[in-house]
GROMACS .gro file of C-alpha atoms in nm:
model
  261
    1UNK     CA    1  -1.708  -0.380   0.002
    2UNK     CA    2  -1.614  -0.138  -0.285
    3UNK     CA    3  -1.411  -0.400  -0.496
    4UNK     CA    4  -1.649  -0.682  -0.433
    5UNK     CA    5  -1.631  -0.922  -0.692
    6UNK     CA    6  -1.315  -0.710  -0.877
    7UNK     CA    7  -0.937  -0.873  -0.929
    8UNK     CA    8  -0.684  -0.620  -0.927
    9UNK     CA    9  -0.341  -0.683  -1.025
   10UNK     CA   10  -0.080  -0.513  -0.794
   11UNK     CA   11   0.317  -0.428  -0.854
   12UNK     CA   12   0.593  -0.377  -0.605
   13UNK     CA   13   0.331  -0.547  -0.356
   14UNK     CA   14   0.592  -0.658  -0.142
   15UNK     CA   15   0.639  -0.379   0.072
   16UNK     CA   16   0.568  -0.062   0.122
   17UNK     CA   17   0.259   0.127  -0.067
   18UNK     CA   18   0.191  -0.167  -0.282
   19UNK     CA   19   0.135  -0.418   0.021
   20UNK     CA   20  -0.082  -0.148   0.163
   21UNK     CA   21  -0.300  -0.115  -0.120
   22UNK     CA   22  -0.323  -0.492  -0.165
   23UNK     CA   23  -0.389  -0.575   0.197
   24UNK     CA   24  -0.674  -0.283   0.169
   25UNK     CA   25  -0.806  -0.407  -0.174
   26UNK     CA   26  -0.856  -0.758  -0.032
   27UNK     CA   27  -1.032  -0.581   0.244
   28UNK     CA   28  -1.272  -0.434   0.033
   29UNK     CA   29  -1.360  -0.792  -0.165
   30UNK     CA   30  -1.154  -0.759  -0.412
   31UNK     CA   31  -0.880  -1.109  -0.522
   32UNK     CA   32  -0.586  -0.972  -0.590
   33UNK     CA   33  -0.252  -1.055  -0.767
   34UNK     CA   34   0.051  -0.931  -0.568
   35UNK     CA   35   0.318  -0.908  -0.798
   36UNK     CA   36   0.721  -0.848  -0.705
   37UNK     CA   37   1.029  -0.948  -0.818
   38UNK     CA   38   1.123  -1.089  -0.467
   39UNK     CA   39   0.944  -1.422  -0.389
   40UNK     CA   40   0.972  -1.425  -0.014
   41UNK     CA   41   0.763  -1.102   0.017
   42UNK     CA   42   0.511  -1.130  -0.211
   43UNK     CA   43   0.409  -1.506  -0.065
   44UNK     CA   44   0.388  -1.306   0.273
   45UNK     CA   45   0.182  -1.073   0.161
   46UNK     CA   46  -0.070  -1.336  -0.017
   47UNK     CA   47  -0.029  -1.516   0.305
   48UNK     CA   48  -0.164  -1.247   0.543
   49UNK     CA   49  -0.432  -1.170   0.305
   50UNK     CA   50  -0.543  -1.502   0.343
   51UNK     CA   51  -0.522  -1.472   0.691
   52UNK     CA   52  -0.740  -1.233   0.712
   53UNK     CA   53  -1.024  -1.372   0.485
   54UNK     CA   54  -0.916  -1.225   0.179
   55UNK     CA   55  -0.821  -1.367  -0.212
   56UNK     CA   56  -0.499  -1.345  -0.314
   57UNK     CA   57  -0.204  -1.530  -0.520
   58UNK     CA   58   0.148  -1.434  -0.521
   59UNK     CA   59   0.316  -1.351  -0.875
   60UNK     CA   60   0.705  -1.373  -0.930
   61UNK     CA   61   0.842  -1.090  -1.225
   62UNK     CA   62   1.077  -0.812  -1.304
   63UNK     CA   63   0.828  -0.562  -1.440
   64UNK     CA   64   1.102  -0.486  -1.681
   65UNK     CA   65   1.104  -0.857  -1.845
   66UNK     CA   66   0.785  -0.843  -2.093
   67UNK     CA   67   0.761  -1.262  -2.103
   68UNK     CA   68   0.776  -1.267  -1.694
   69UNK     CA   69   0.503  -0.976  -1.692
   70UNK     CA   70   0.289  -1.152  -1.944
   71UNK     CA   71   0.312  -1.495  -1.740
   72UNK     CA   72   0.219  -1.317  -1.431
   73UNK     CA   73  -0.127  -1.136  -1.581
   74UNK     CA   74  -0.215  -1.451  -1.767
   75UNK     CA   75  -0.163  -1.639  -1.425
   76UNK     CA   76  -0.382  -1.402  -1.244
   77UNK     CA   77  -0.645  -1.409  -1.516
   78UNK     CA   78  -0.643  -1.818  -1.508
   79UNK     CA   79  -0.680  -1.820  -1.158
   80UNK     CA   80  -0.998  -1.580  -1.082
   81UNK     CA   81  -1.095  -1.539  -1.434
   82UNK     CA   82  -1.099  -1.168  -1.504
   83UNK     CA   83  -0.893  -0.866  -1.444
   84UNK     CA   84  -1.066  -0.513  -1.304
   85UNK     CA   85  -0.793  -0.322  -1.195
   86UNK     CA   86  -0.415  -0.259  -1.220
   87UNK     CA   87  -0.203  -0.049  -0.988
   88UNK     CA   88   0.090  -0.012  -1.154
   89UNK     CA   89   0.328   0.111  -0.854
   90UNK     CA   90   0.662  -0.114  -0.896
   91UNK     CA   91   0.939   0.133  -0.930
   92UNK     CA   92   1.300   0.245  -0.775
   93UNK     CA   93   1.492   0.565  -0.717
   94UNK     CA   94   1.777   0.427  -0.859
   95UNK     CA   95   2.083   0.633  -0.872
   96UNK     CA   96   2.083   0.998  -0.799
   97UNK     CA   97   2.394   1.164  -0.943
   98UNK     CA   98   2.500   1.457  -1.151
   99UNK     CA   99   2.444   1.405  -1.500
  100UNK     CA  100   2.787   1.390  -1.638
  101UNK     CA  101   2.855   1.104  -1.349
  102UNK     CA  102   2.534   0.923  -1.390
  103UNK     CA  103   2.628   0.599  -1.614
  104UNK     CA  104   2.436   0.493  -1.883
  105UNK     CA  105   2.377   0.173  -1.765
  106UNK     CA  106   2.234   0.346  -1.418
  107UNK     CA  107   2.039   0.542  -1.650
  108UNK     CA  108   1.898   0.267  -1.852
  109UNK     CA  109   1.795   0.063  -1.501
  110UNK     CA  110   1.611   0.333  -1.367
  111UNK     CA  111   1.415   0.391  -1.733
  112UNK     CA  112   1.348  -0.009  -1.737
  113UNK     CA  113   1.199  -0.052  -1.416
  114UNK     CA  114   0.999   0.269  -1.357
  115UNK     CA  115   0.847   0.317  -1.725
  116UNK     CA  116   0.961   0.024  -1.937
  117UNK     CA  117   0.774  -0.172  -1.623
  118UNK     CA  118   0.478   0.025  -1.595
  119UNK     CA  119   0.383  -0.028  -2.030
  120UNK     CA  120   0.473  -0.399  -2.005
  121UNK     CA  121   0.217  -0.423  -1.683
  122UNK     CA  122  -0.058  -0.174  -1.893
  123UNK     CA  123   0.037  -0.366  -2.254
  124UNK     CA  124  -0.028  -0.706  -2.134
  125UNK     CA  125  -0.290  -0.619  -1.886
  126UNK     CA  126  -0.526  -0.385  -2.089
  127UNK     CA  127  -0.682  -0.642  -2.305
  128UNK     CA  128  -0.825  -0.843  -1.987
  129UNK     CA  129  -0.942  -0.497  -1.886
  130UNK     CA  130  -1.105  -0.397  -2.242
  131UNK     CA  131  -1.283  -0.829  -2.229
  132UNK     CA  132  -1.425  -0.687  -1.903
  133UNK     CA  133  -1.598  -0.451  -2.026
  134UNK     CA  134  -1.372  -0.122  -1.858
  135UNK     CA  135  -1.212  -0.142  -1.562
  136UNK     CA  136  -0.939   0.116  -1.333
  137UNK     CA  137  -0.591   0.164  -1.415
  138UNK     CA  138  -0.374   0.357  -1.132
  139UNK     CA  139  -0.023   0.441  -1.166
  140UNK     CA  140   0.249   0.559  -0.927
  141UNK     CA  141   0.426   0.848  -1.022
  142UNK     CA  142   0.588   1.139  -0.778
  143UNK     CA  143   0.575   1.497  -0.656
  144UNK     CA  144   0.924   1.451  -0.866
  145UNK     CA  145   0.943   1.522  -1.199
  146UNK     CA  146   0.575   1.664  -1.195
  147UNK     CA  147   0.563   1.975  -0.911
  148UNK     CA  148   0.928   1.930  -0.761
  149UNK     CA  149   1.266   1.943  -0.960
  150UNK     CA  150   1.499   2.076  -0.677
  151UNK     CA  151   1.583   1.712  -0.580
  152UNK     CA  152   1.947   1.692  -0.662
  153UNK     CA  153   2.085   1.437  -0.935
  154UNK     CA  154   1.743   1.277  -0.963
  155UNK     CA  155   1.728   1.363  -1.331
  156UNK     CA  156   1.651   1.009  -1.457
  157UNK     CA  157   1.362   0.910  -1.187
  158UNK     CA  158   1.201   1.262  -1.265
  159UNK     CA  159   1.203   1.175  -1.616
  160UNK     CA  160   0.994   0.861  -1.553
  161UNK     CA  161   0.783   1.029  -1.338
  162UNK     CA  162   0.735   1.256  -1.553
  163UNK     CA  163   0.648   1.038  -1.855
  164UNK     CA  164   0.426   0.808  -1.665
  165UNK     CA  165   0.202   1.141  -1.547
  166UNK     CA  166   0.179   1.171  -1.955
  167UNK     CA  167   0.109   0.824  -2.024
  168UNK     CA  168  -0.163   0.843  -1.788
  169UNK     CA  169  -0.324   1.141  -1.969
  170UNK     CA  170  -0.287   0.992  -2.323
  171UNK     CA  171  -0.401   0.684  -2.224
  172UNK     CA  172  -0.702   0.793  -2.021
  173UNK     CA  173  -0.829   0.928  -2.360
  174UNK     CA  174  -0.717   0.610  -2.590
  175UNK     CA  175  -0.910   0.386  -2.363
  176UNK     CA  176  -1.165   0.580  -2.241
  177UNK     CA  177  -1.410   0.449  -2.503
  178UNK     CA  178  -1.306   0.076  -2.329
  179UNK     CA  179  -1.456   0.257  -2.023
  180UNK     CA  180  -1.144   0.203  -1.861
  181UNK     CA  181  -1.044   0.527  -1.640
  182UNK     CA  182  -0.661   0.586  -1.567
  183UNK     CA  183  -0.511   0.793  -1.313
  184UNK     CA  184  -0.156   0.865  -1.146
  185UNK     CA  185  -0.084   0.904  -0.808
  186UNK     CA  186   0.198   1.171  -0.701
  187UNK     CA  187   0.322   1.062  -0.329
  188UNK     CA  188   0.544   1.310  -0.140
  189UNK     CA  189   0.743   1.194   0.154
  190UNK     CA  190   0.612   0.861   0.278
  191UNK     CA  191   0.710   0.639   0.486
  192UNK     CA  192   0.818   0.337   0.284
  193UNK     CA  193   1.133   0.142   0.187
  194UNK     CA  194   1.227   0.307  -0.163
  195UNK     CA  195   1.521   0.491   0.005
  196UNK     CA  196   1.675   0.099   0.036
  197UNK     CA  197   1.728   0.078  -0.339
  198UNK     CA  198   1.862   0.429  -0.351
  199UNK     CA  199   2.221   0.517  -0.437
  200UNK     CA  200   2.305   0.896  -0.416
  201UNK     CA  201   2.622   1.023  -0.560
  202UNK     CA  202   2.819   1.369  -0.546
  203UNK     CA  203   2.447   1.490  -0.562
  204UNK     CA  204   2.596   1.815  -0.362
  205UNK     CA  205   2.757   1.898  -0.714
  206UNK     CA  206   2.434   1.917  -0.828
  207UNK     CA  207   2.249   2.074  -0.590
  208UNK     CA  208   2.067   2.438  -0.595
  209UNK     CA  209   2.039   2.566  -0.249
  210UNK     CA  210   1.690   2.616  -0.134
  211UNK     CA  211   1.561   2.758   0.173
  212UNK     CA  212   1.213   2.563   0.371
  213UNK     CA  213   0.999   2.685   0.601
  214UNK     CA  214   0.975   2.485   0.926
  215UNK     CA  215   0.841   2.192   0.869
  216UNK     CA  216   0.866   2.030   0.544
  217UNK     CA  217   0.508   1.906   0.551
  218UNK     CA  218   0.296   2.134   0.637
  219UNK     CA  219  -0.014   1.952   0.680
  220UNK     CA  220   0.171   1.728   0.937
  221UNK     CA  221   0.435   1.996   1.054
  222UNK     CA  222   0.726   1.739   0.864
  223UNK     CA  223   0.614   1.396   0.953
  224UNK     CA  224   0.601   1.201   0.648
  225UNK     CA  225   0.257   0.994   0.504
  226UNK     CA  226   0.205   0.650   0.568
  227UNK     CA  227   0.184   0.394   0.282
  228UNK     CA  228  -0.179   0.345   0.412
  229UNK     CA  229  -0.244   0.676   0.347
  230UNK     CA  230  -0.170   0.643  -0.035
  231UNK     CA  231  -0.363   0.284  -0.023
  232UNK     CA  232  -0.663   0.469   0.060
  233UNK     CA  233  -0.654   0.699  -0.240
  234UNK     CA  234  -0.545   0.423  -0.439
  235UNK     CA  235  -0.895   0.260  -0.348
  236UNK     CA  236  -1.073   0.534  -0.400
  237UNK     CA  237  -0.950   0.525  -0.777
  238UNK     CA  238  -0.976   0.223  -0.800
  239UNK     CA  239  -1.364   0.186  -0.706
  240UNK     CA  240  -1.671   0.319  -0.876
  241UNK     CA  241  -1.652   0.589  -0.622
  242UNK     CA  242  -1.443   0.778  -0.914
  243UNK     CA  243  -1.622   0.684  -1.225
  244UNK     CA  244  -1.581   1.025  -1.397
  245UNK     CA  245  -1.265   1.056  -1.282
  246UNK     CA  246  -0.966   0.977  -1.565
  247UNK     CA  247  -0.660   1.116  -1.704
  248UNK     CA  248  -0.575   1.261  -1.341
  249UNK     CA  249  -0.242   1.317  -1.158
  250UNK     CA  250  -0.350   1.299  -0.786
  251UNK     CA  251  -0.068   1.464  -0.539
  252UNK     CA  252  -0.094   1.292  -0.175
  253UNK     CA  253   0.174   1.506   0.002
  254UNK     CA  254   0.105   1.720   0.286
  255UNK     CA  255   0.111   2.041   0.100
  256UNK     CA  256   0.482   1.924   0.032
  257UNK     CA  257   0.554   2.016  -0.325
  258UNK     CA  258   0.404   2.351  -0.314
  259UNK     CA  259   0.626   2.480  -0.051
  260UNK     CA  260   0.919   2.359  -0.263
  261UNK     CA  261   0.785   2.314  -0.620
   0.00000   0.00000   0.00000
């Protein structure tokens, strides 16, 4: 029971890496928060937690709406009466297009969710962690933007991924005397249901030609990762298993991004 005792705040817990790492937290004693801007999943996923024996309360917000983000923590906070953790891992790919055909206003909605999302969830959520005492602060970035730029017209979720890896490292070291550690994790290819809310454009206008070896993954000869394989590093972080670990970009991708980095 790593998190025994711990609440953790979760994003994008409806689906896909998030509900993993909520369903696993909750496992390992922890209440937790499962936050999404889609009702209907995040009551399921509070549901099955309790199903199981675990503590858990769904939360309704657009991480990109500062009131609805602050309404959520403070929720969270009135109901178990502390806050431990935060996995910041709502995003989108949003629209992948060449630049002069990406719109500003895709632009901007990419940008909102994926980093104007993940400092409203760290700016309302940090001083619970700081009355704590110190606490764990995970973030999900990408091999994108970090280790692999060859992904054609996916110039504005690189950028966020990109950002959030250096948010992570500035902010290990502005809260690090809070003893609250903060670290990113970089998926590859997994398995999950982000390729739903992704719209891809003329990205062949874009594109640089580049040759693989077989198998894209090498550690799994191309199959992709499961979102239960990033849940389990996410505990990991997120326990005192990692306590001198901070200010770290993790990459959980098969060997993925160095083939093609």
């Amino acid at each position: 029971m790593d998190l025994n005792g711990k609440v953790a705040l979760i994003t994008g817990a409806g689906s896909g890496i998030g509900k993993a790492s909520a369903t696993l937290f909750a496992g390992a004693g922890a209440s937790v928060g499962v936050l999404s801007r889609t009702e209907s999943e995040v009551r399921k996923t509070a549901e099955e937690i309790a199903a199981a024996g675990g503590k858990a309360i769904p939360l309704v917000a657009d991480v990109s709406d500062s009131d609805a983000v602050k309404r959520a923590v403070d929720r969270l906070v009135q109901e178990y009466g502390r806050l431990d953790i935060v996995f910041a891992n709502a995003g989108i790919n949003g629209v992948w297009a060449p630049i002069d055909e990406l719109t500003p206003e895709e632009w901007d909605r990419t940008i909102n969710i994926n980093l104007r999302g993940t400092y409203l969830t760290l700016h309302h959520a940090v001083p619970h962690l700081k009355k704590a005492g110190g606490g764990s602060v995970l973030v999900t970035a990408s091999i994108n933007g970090t280790r692999v730029f060859s992904n054609a017209g996916a110039t504005a979720y690189s950028c966020t991924k990109a950002a959030q890896v250096a948010m992570v490292q500035m902010l290990a070291l502005e809260l690090a005397k809070h003893r609250i550690r903060v670290n990113a994790i970089c998926p590859g290819l997994i398995d999950t249901e982000i390729q739903d809310n992704t719209q891809s454009r003329n990205t062949e206008k874009a594109e640089e030609p580049a040759e693989y070896p077989n198998g894209e993954v090498p550690l799994t000869r191309g199959k992709a990762g499961s979102s239960a394989d990033v849940a389990e590093l996410a505990l990991f972080l997120a326990s005192d298993r990692s306590k001198h670990i901070t200010g770290t970009p993790v990459w959980i991708d098969g060997a993925e991004s160095l083939l093609i980095g």
